[in-house]
Amino acid sequence: MRFHTFPLTAPSISQPPKSLAHITSVRAHRISLRHFIKCLRYQRNPSPLHVFPSSFGIAKTPSSSALLVAPEPSTMPNHGGHCLYLLASLLRRGLPSVALSVLDRIIICSSTPDALAAARYASSLGLPVDPARLLRPLLSSRQFTKASQVFLSFTSLSISDPSLLDSMLLCYCELRDLPRAQSLFDAIIKLKSLPSLASYGALLRLLCAKEQLSHAFSLFIRMAGAGVLPPESSYHVLIPRLCSEGYLNEARFLFDVMLGAGIRPSLRLLKSLVYGFCKGQRMLDAERVCRIMKSHGFFLDRTLCTVMIHGYCREGRINLALDLFKELKERIGCEPDAYLYNTMIYGFLKLNSVDEGWELFHEMVGCGLKPNVVTFNMMISWYCENTDVDFALKLIDTMKSYGLTPNLHCYTAVITALCKAKRLSEVQKWFDEMLDCGIIPDHLMFRLLIKNLPCDHKLWMICKVLDGLSRNGCNINASRFVRLCTSDSDEELQREVKLLFDEMAGYNIIPMKVVLHILLGAVCSRGKFSIAYLLLENMVEHGSEPSISNYNFFIRCLCKEDRIEDAYSLLCHMRRRGVLPNLATYSIIINSHCKRGDIELALRAFDEMIQQGFRPPVDVYDSIIRSLCKAGRMEEAVLTFDRMLEAGVMPDDVIYTTLINGYSKMGKIVNARYLFDEMVDRDIQLSSHAYSALINGLTKTNMFRTAGKYLRMMLEDGFVPDTVLYTMLINQFFKKGDVRLGLDLIALMVRNQVQPDLITFGAVISGICRNVSRHEKMKLSLAVKLEEARCLLFKLLSRNTIASGRLTQNIQCGTTKEKIELAREYIQLLPVVGLVPDLHIYTGMINGFCRANMRNNVNALIDSMDKAGIVLDQVACTILMGAHINSGEIDRATELFNQMNRDGCIADNVTLDTLIKGYSIAQRGMEALSLFHMMRKRGLFPSKFSCHRLLDCLCQSHASDLAFKLFEEMVSHGYMPQHDKYNKLLFMLLEEEGLQAAHKTFDMMLKRGKTPDHEAKKQLLNMCYKHGEYDLALVIDKNIPVYE
């Protein structure tokens, strides 16, 4: 059969028929067309449609609208050839619209390759193929795969139809092809259009299914900015997924938008919010969702109540937890189960309310509920933590009577408590029992044992573990472990490491990560960090990658030994191995920086932690805030506190106490009281430390009556004044110069059977020495307040009836000699009570000797410090430098400063400030100025007193330029020069013809309400007249400021 040659372009259908024969031919063709379409409609077998193979020959066509290439009809089987012939015949007869209808039907019913072949052939004939016309029938019949391939064949064409792109966006969402869906979304936006709600919602659901929740939320924000909100169903998909992945801020935002749009939330959505907020310790948000649940007619079931109660207990809000618990008990069919009772017991134990915990325990048993292992683990752990290990051991027997077997958690608590109590024989007994039960220690137990066991018992512990492993078929040579843990030869250690891992790999029974943890603990405790690195390398060589817990353990050991640079090197090595830091890693690094006082590095690690998607826990925030408070950076501490609240982290009593203590030390008692009241309002359990911190701040600011009010509240809440409170009060009264009251308080403390600790003795000794050379008379108003404070404190603190008179009248402490002897007596008392003097106590004594000008005693004391292995720090060195300066020995002070630097003792701002003052007194202004610039480079600034001393020194040296620059820096820092220093500088500048500098000095002081004396101003005016500066003279005479 031969085919005719078809025209490449369709004839115009607008031309009128030329003859009746032509009309008849067209009618006959329409009849055959109807017959053909009917055949296609009923065609079920796809085999006839394979007449359009995609592999036919390709030839270029002159048609500009051709898709690729037209097939040769002569190569087609019979039915396919007729189909193509029909298309060509329709075009030849001027019926392109009918031809397009036929093409649509062919594409719908064909396989994808055949449909594409037909479209190419039609295009080669000149039939205008509209992509939208071809795709919409496929999309409406849900033939998405075919629609995708047809669409991709049009990629060379520029498609600018937003509705078509939107349909294809929906198509790719159905095909779960996220990259192409996102590409189409961007293409729609570039056309300055927006996707339909259906495709928008489909894209959101696809992003959730692909776990790209941050992108889903960004899409929501982008569309909301254009005024388009997603369909209702999208909220119910997106919000629960955000909650489950911890995107709580985003979930709350979407929830608020949903409520604002008047969409009713489903029960599933509300539950997901409650679970998410409780898990994220955002109980205020969880409470709000619960209220919304009730307003929509839903009620809290037992599961939700349990989650809420657990959240309250974790935050210490036990009253709210108890109210909800009682409400649940009154409901029919919602009676508490064992898990809920365990949750409530956990809440009471967390607050040290063990009696209430036992009441719930007995109530649970009375209700017919059997305590489980978790119940006993909590009780045993609490008694172990509170040093009542004997009762914890009795609980294990009770536990066994219920048919329960202790687990690893239980053994860890008991054995650790026995280690701390030095009951080593019982440690061995319980360790053997644990191994006999087939329980092998985990990394947590290893860490606790290595921390608490004496060095000579760590080896025993390792051998015991190996013995337990050998019972399970792992016959590892224990002697190799012994040599590895005891040898001091690095060469021998390296050899033993390789042999050990070869042996371990041969048995392949015990996980190498467990062995690695044991060995890391052993070698790190002996400071053999190079061998620890070797252990990691050998483990990798044997095909087992160290776990993140192995790396964290090693990093913690390095940080503990103050080897932070090595810790960072290990961190880099870990990253190169593909092991990324986790939450624990960042917490270790941040806490280490905070302990070392490197707050900037801690903040940098803190920011990186958040950028990596980790949510800092409460203890990390506490470390940051504590360090900022200690450094006096309270504004930053409060900003961090606010940042924590914004992140949904609920502060605990420790963080509040830290902030209260920081404000109290700075004398900002209003802020401290506000935070204390906020603790009460938030139902956060108050602690004795919170009360003590606030009372300390009130005492510092001489608000003794208010301090007495809070002390009374503290006693009414059942808190007994402890060593911390007594030490704070003793320290404050010594600072105020009332030595007798400080001594009476420590006597009252002992009488009340409150044991002083080393910090208390340090406060007493330092306080006495601080007042050695104090001879000025106390202000009458302060003396009256202190006597009132004495009466109030003795009334509140005395457990027996004790007169508020002096308890230490027989102690003589009036003269300098008597005070020094008294301080010595307290130092001699330390070994009697089992304490050893520390650096703080020695520093206090050095201060006393320096104030009493007893230099020989200072040298003897330093010698005794050397014998005890105690090295002077920058505080002690600063005290000694001050003594040298007061004695006119500036060279000895300089020598001591240089020795500090050689010993690696970094001078702080007080040290540098002291030396600046010394150089200024000694008229060595250039050296003082050099230290001044050193401080400025470190971000520090000398004290006002030192600046005045240095300015006076420079003026006396007639260094006018330097004096003027120092004056400018002082004023910019808020230091107002004394009037005589101001006049002296002005006279010096005028003498040296420095009219501009003199006028600027005059102007700067004038803006701060200060004017020179009459003579200085007169000379300044004369200088203006001398230089012909009459306008300037008028400005100066009228006291008009000029400079900005």
Short mmCIF file of C-alpha atoms in Angstrom, two decimals, residues 79-481:
data_model
loop_
_atom_site.label_atom_id
_atom_site.label_comp_id
_atom_site.label_asym_id
_atom_site.label_seq_id
_atom_site.Cartn_x
_atom_site.Cartn_y
_atom_site.Cartn_z
CA HIS A 79 -4.06 0.20 11.96
CA GLY A 80 -1.43 2.75 12.93
CA GLY A 81 -0.94 3.73 9.35
CA HIS A 82 -4.68 4.36 8.99
CA CYS A 83 -4.60 6.58 12.09
CA LEU A 84 -1.77 8.67 10.75
CA TYR A 85 -3.31 8.71 7.29
CA LEU A 86 -6.55 9.99 8.83
CA LEU A 87 -4.69 12.89 10.47
CA ALA A 88 -3.06 13.82 7.18
CA SER A 89 -6.34 13.44 5.29
CA LEU A 90 -8.15 15.74 7.73
CA LEU A 91 -5.49 18.37 7.40
CA ARG A 92 -5.56 18.12 3.61
CA ARG A 93 -9.32 18.64 3.65
CA GLY A 94 -8.98 21.74 5.83
CA LEU A 95 -10.25 20.25 9.14
CA PRO A 96 -7.47 20.93 11.67
CA SER A 97 -9.84 21.13 14.66
CA VAL A 98 -11.20 17.65 13.86
CA ALA A 99 -7.62 16.43 13.42
CA LEU A 100 -6.75 17.78 16.86
CA SER A 101 -9.72 15.89 18.35
CA VAL A 102 -8.42 12.69 16.78
CA LEU A 103 -4.92 13.43 18.07
CA ASP A 104 -6.30 14.01 21.60
CA ARG A 105 -8.03 10.65 21.51
CA ILE A 106 -4.94 8.86 20.23
CA ILE A 107 -2.77 10.36 22.96
CA ILE A 108 -5.24 9.46 25.74
CA CYS A 109 -5.59 5.86 24.64
CA SER A 110 -1.99 5.25 23.60
CA SER A 111 1.02 4.17 25.51
CA THR A 112 3.47 6.94 26.28
CA PRO A 113 5.99 6.27 23.47
CA ASP A 114 3.21 5.92 20.91
CA ALA A 115 1.47 9.09 22.08
CA LEU A 116 4.71 11.02 21.73
CA ALA A 117 5.28 9.57 18.28
CA ALA A 118 1.79 10.62 17.16
CA ALA A 119 2.33 14.13 18.48
CA ARG A 120 5.63 14.39 16.61
CA TYR A 121 4.02 13.21 13.38
CA ALA A 122 1.12 15.64 13.72
CA SER A 123 3.57 18.45 14.33
CA SER A 124 5.56 17.48 11.24
CA LEU A 125 2.35 17.77 9.21
CA GLY A 126 1.99 21.34 10.34
CA LEU A 127 -0.78 20.65 12.86
CA PRO A 128 -0.43 23.28 15.63
CA VAL A 129 0.08 21.08 18.71
CA ASP A 130 -0.84 22.91 21.93
CA PRO A 131 0.86 21.35 24.99
CA ALA A 132 -2.02 22.39 27.23
CA ARG A 133 -4.55 20.71 24.95
CA LEU A 134 -2.59 17.47 25.01
CA LEU A 135 -1.87 17.46 28.76
CA ARG A 136 -5.21 18.41 30.25
CA PRO A 137 -7.03 15.24 29.10
CA LEU A 138 -4.19 13.16 30.53
CA LEU A 139 -4.30 15.03 33.84
CA SER A 140 -8.07 14.84 34.10
CA SER A 141 -7.88 11.07 33.51
CA ARG A 142 -5.07 10.89 36.17
CA GLN A 143 -2.52 9.54 33.70
CA PHE A 144 0.25 11.39 35.55
CA THR A 145 3.22 9.37 34.36
CA LYS A 146 2.23 9.83 30.71
CA ALA A 147 1.50 13.52 31.32
CA SER A 148 4.96 13.95 32.82
CA GLN A 149 6.70 12.42 29.81
CA VAL A 150 4.61 14.42 27.37
CA PHE A 151 5.38 17.57 29.33
CA LEU A 152 9.10 16.83 29.36
CA SER A 153 9.03 16.52 25.56
CA PHE A 154 7.96 20.17 25.45
CA THR A 155 10.82 21.43 27.63
CA SER A 156 12.54 22.98 24.61
CA LEU A 157 9.52 25.22 24.21
CA SER A 158 8.88 28.18 26.43
CA ILE A 159 5.65 27.39 28.30
CA SER A 160 4.16 30.52 29.81
CA ASP A 161 0.73 29.24 30.72
CA PRO A 162 0.46 29.43 34.55
CA SER A 163 -2.60 27.20 34.60
CA LEU A 164 -0.74 24.44 32.71
CA LEU A 165 2.27 24.76 35.01
CA ASP A 166 -0.05 24.60 37.99
CA SER A 167 -1.64 21.41 36.66
CA MET A 168 1.78 19.89 36.15
CA LEU A 169 2.81 20.98 39.66
CA LEU A 170 -0.13 18.97 40.98
CA CYS A 171 0.89 16.11 38.68
CA TYR A 172 4.45 15.97 40.05
CA CYS A 173 3.16 16.17 43.61
CA GLU A 174 1.04 13.10 42.86
CA LEU A 175 4.13 11.41 41.42
CA ARG A 176 6.10 12.45 44.56
CA ASP A 177 8.75 14.07 42.37
CA LEU A 178 9.77 16.90 44.69
CA PRO A 179 12.62 18.48 42.66
CA ARG A 180 10.42 18.94 39.55
CA ALA A 181 7.49 20.11 41.69
CA GLN A 182 9.65 22.77 43.31
CA SER A 183 11.02 23.80 39.92
CA LEU A 184 7.50 24.28 38.57
CA PHE A 185 6.53 26.27 41.67
CA ASP A 186 9.45 28.62 41.02
CA ALA A 187 8.46 28.88 37.35
CA ILE A 188 4.92 29.90 38.33
CA ILE A 189 6.29 32.56 40.69
CA LYS A 190 8.57 33.90 37.95
CA LEU A 191 5.48 34.39 35.79
CA LYS A 192 4.17 36.61 38.61
CA SER A 193 1.40 34.17 39.31
CA LEU A 194 0.51 31.87 42.19
CA PRO A 195 -0.32 28.17 42.32
CA SER A 196 -3.85 27.03 43.00
CA LEU A 197 -4.89 25.95 46.49
CA ALA A 198 -4.98 22.33 45.36
CA SER A 199 -1.41 22.29 44.06
CA TYR A 200 -0.19 24.43 46.98
CA GLY A 201 -1.67 21.99 49.47
CA ALA A 202 -0.28 19.03 47.52
CA LEU A 203 3.21 20.57 47.57
CA LEU A 204 2.99 21.11 51.34
CA ARG A 205 1.96 17.50 51.86
CA LEU A 206 4.78 16.27 49.64
CA LEU A 207 7.36 18.32 51.60
CA CYS A 208 6.04 16.79 54.83
CA ALA A 209 6.19 13.30 53.35
CA LYS A 210 9.80 13.94 52.30
CA GLU A 211 10.53 15.23 55.87
CA GLN A 212 11.54 18.66 54.59
CA LEU A 213 9.57 20.46 57.26
CA SER A 214 11.65 23.62 57.33
CA HIS A 215 11.06 24.04 53.58
CA ALA A 216 7.35 23.40 54.09
CA PHE A 217 7.19 26.13 56.71
CA SER A 218 9.17 28.52 54.48
CA LEU A 219 6.69 27.80 51.67
CA PHE A 220 3.83 28.64 54.01
CA ILE A 221 5.45 31.96 55.00
CA ARG A 222 6.13 32.80 51.36
CA MET A 223 2.55 32.12 50.30
CA ALA A 224 1.09 33.82 53.37
CA GLY A 225 3.09 36.91 52.43
CA ALA A 226 1.22 36.86 49.11
CA GLY A 227 -2.08 36.56 50.95
CA VAL A 228 -2.67 32.87 50.20
CA LEU A 229 -3.36 30.40 53.00
CA PRO A 230 -3.30 26.64 52.40
CA PRO A 231 -6.35 24.39 52.38
CA GLU A 232 -7.69 23.24 55.74
CA SER A 233 -6.31 19.72 55.29
CA SER A 234 -2.75 21.05 55.01
CA TYR A 235 -2.80 22.35 58.58
CA HIS A 236 -3.78 18.93 59.86
CA VAL A 237 -0.83 17.39 58.05
CA LEU A 238 1.85 20.01 58.63
CA ILE A 239 1.32 20.90 62.31
CA PRO A 240 1.54 17.32 63.70
CA ARG A 241 4.68 16.69 61.64
CA LEU A 242 6.28 19.89 62.90
CA CYS A 243 5.48 18.89 66.49
CA SER A 244 6.89 15.39 66.08
CA GLU A 245 10.18 16.77 64.72
CA GLY A 246 10.54 19.46 67.39
CA TYR A 247 9.67 22.54 65.28
CA LEU A 248 7.51 23.87 68.10
CA ASN A 249 7.73 27.59 67.35
CA GLU A 250 6.69 26.95 63.76
CA ALA A 251 3.86 24.64 64.86
CA ARG A 252 2.55 27.25 67.28
CA PHE A 253 2.67 29.95 64.59
CA LEU A 254 0.70 27.81 62.15
CA PHE A 255 -1.78 26.92 64.87
CA ASP A 256 -2.38 30.59 65.62
CA VAL A 257 -2.86 31.33 61.91
CA MET A 258 -5.28 28.41 61.67
CA LEU A 259 -7.35 29.68 64.59
CA GLY A 260 -7.28 33.20 63.16
CA ALA A 261 -8.63 31.87 59.88
CA GLY A 262 -11.56 30.30 61.74
CA ILE A 263 -10.55 26.70 60.97
CA ARG A 264 -11.66 24.19 63.59
CA PRO A 265 -8.71 22.04 64.74
CA SER A 266 -9.11 18.29 64.89
CA LEU A 267 -8.53 16.25 68.04
CA ARG A 268 -5.48 14.63 66.46
CA LEU A 269 -3.93 18.00 65.74
CA LEU A 270 -4.56 19.28 69.27
CA LYS A 271 -3.12 16.13 70.81
CA SER A 272 0.02 16.42 68.69
CA LEU A 273 0.51 19.98 69.94
CA VAL A 274 0.10 18.94 73.57
CA TYR A 275 2.56 16.05 73.14
CA GLY A 276 5.06 18.27 71.36
CA PHE A 277 4.91 21.11 73.87
CA CYS A 278 5.17 18.74 76.85
CA LYS A 279 8.12 16.94 75.28
CA GLY A 280 9.77 20.27 74.61
CA GLN A 281 9.15 21.44 78.21
CA ARG A 282 6.81 24.23 77.10
CA MET A 283 4.06 23.66 79.60
CA LEU A 284 2.53 27.12 79.28
CA ASP A 285 1.88 26.47 75.59
CA ALA A 286 0.56 23.00 76.40
CA GLU A 287 -1.87 24.49 78.96
CA ARG A 288 -3.16 26.94 76.35
CA VAL A 289 -3.83 24.13 73.87
CA CYS A 290 -5.66 22.18 76.58
CA ARG A 291 -7.91 25.16 77.21
CA ILE A 292 -8.64 25.40 73.48
CA MET A 293 -9.41 21.68 73.43
CA LYS A 294 -12.00 22.13 76.17
CA SER A 295 -13.52 25.13 74.41
CA HIS A 296 -14.07 22.95 71.32
CA GLY A 297 -15.83 20.26 73.32
CA PHE A 298 -12.92 17.81 73.63
CA PHE A 299 -11.75 16.42 76.96
CA LEU A 300 -8.33 15.29 78.17
CA ASP A 301 -8.08 11.52 78.14
CA ARG A 302 -5.80 9.53 80.41
CA THR A 303 -2.90 9.61 77.94
CA LEU A 304 -3.00 13.40 77.62
CA CYS A 305 -3.35 13.83 81.37
CA THR A 306 -0.32 11.60 81.91
CA VAL A 307 1.73 13.67 79.47
CA MET A 308 0.68 16.91 81.19
CA ILE A 309 1.40 15.51 84.65
CA HIS A 310 4.84 14.33 83.55
CA GLY A 311 5.57 17.80 82.17
CA TYR A 312 4.49 19.47 85.41
CA CYS A 313 6.59 17.07 87.46
CA ARG A 314 9.64 17.66 85.30
CA GLU A 315 9.31 21.41 85.89
CA GLY A 316 8.72 20.96 89.62
CA ARG A 317 5.13 22.28 89.49
CA ILE A 318 3.86 19.48 91.64
CA ASN A 319 0.68 21.22 92.81
CA LEU A 320 -0.69 21.45 89.26
CA ALA A 321 0.30 17.86 88.62
CA LEU A 322 -1.46 16.74 91.79
CA ASP A 323 -4.65 18.64 90.90
CA LEU A 324 -4.81 16.98 87.48
CA PHE A 325 -4.02 13.60 89.05
CA LYS A 326 -6.91 13.96 91.51
CA GLU A 327 -9.25 15.08 88.70
CA LEU A 328 -8.33 11.98 86.72
CA LYS A 329 -9.01 9.69 89.68
CA GLU A 330 -12.56 11.05 89.95
CA ARG A 331 -13.38 10.21 86.32
CA ILE A 332 -15.05 6.92 85.55
CA GLY A 333 -12.99 4.79 83.22
CA CYS A 334 -9.90 7.01 83.45
CA GLU A 335 -8.40 5.66 86.65
CA PRO A 336 -4.61 6.18 86.91
CA ASP A 337 -2.41 3.27 85.87
CA ALA A 338 1.01 2.24 87.17
CA TYR A 339 2.77 4.54 84.70
CA LEU A 340 0.84 7.56 85.97
CA TYR A 341 1.56 6.67 89.59
CA ASN A 342 5.23 6.35 88.69
CA THR A 343 5.11 9.79 87.10
CA MET A 344 3.66 11.35 90.26
CA ILE A 345 6.19 9.54 92.47
CA TYR A 346 8.96 10.87 90.21
CA GLY A 347 7.62 14.41 90.67
CA PHE A 348 7.65 14.18 94.47
CA LEU A 349 11.11 12.59 94.55
CA LYS A 350 12.44 15.33 92.26
CA LEU A 351 11.38 17.83 94.96
CA ASN A 352 12.81 15.60 97.73
CA SER A 353 9.28 15.00 99.06
CA VAL A 354 9.93 11.33 99.71
CA ASP A 355 7.10 10.93 102.26
CA GLU A 356 4.52 12.00 99.69
CA GLY A 357 6.15 9.61 97.23
CA TRP A 358 5.67 6.72 99.66
CA GLU A 359 2.04 7.70 100.20
CA LEU A 360 1.44 7.36 96.47
CA PHE A 361 3.32 4.06 96.45
CA HIS A 362 1.03 2.59 99.11
CA GLU A 363 -2.03 4.08 97.38
CA MET A 364 -0.99 2.41 94.14
CA VAL A 365 -0.62 -0.98 95.86
CA GLY A 366 -3.96 -0.44 97.61
CA CYS A 367 -5.64 0.11 94.23
CA GLY A 368 -4.45 -3.29 93.09
CA LEU A 369 -1.69 -1.94 90.87
CA LYS A 370 1.64 -3.73 91.07
CA PRO A 371 4.81 -1.63 91.31
CA ASN A 372 7.19 -2.30 88.45
CA VAL A 373 10.95 -2.06 87.98
CA VAL A 374 10.69 1.65 87.16
CA THR A 375 8.95 2.35 90.48
CA PHE A 376 11.71 0.74 92.50
CA ASN A 377 14.47 2.21 90.33
CA MET A 378 13.23 5.72 91.12
CA MET A 379 13.04 5.06 94.85
CA ILE A 380 16.42 3.29 94.97
CA SER A 381 18.10 6.08 92.95
CA TRP A 382 16.67 8.75 95.26
CA TYR A 383 17.97 7.07 98.42
CA CYS A 384 21.35 6.48 96.79
CA GLU A 385 21.63 10.12 95.75
CA ASN A 386 20.73 11.19 99.29
CA THR A 387 23.43 8.95 100.83
CA ASP A 388 21.01 6.46 102.39
CA VAL A 389 22.35 3.46 100.54
CA ASP A 390 21.35 1.03 103.33
CA PHE A 391 17.67 1.76 102.78
CA ALA A 392 18.24 1.45 99.03
CA LEU A 393 19.61 -2.06 99.60
CA LYS A 394 16.52 -2.95 101.63
CA LEU A 395 14.38 -1.76 98.72
CA ILE A 396 16.15 -4.23 96.44
CA ASP A 397 15.02 -7.03 98.74
CA THR A 398 11.47 -5.61 98.67
CA MET A 399 11.70 -5.44 94.90
CA LYS A 400 12.61 -9.12 94.71
CA SER A 401 9.64 -10.00 96.94
CA TYR A 402 7.40 -8.59 94.19
CA GLY A 403 9.01 -10.97 91.74
CA LEU A 404 11.03 -8.21 90.08
CA THR A 405 14.69 -8.45 89.09
CA PRO A 406 17.03 -5.44 89.44
CA ASN A 407 18.20 -4.09 86.09
CA LEU A 408 21.34 -2.24 85.06
CA HIS A 409 19.93 1.12 86.15
CA CYS A 410 19.33 -0.22 89.65
CA TYR A 411 22.80 -1.76 89.96
CA THR A 412 24.40 1.44 88.65
CA ALA A 413 22.73 3.55 91.36
CA VAL A 414 23.59 1.17 94.20
CA ILE A 415 27.19 0.42 93.18
CA THR A 416 27.93 4.12 92.55
CA ALA A 417 26.54 5.06 95.98
CA LEU A 418 28.65 2.35 97.63
CA CYS A 419 31.73 3.67 95.81
CA LYS A 420 31.07 7.18 97.11
CA ALA A 421 30.62 5.77 100.63
CA LYS A 422 33.99 3.93 100.31
CA ARG A 423 32.26 0.60 101.03
CA LEU A 424 34.45 -1.21 98.53
CA SER A 425 33.90 -4.76 99.77
CA GLU A 426 30.16 -4.33 99.15
CA VAL A 427 30.94 -2.86 95.74
CA GLN A 428 32.67 -6.10 94.82
CA LYS A 429 29.75 -8.17 96.15
CA TRP A 430 27.10 -6.30 94.17
CA PHE A 431 29.29 -6.13 91.07
CA ASP A 432 29.69 -9.91 91.16
CA GLU A 433 25.94 -10.36 91.60
CA MET A 434 25.30 -8.12 88.60
CA LEU A 435 27.70 -10.11 86.40
CA ASP A 436 26.21 -13.39 87.62
CA CYS A 437 22.85 -12.16 86.35
CA GLY A 438 24.39 -11.70 82.90
CA ILE A 439 24.22 -7.89 83.09
CA ILE A 440 27.22 -6.14 81.52
CA PRO A 441 28.01 -2.51 82.51
CA ASP A 442 27.27 0.17 79.93
CA HIS A 443 29.26 3.33 79.19
CA LEU A 444 27.40 5.30 81.89
CA MET A 445 28.28 2.83 84.61
CA PHE A 446 31.89 2.69 83.43
CA ARG A 447 32.13 6.46 83.62
CA LEU A 448 30.68 6.59 87.14
CA LEU A 449 32.91 3.78 88.37
CA ILE A 450 36.03 5.30 86.88
CA LYS A 451 35.09 8.61 88.50
CA ASN A 452 34.33 7.24 91.98
CA LEU A 453 36.50 4.13 92.41
CA PRO A 454 39.99 4.52 93.87
CA CYS A 455 42.78 4.08 91.32
CA ASP A 456 43.81 0.70 92.74
CA HIS A 457 40.27 -0.66 92.23
CA LYS A 458 39.79 0.38 88.59
CA LEU A 459 41.95 -2.47 87.41
CA TRP A 460 39.92 -4.87 89.54
CA MET A 461 36.73 -3.58 87.94
CA ILE A 462 38.08 -4.17 84.42
CA CYS A 463 39.18 -7.71 85.27
CA LYS A 464 35.77 -8.42 86.77
CA VAL A 465 34.06 -7.26 83.60
CA LEU A 466 36.34 -9.46 81.50
CA ASP A 467 35.53 -12.37 83.78
CA GLY A 468 31.84 -11.77 83.19
CA LEU A 469 32.41 -11.60 79.45
CA SER A 470 34.38 -14.84 79.47
CA ARG A 471 31.33 -16.57 80.95
CA ASN A 472 29.56 -15.60 77.74
CA GLY A 473 32.22 -17.29 75.61
CA CYS A 474 34.65 -14.41 75.12
CA ASN A 475 38.00 -15.70 76.45
CA ILE A 476 40.02 -12.51 76.28
CA ASN A 477 43.41 -12.44 77.93
CA ALA A 478 42.84 -10.42 81.11
CA SER A 479 46.58 -10.02 81.71
CA ARG A 480 46.81 -7.94 78.56
CA PHE A 481 44.20 -5.60 79.99
#
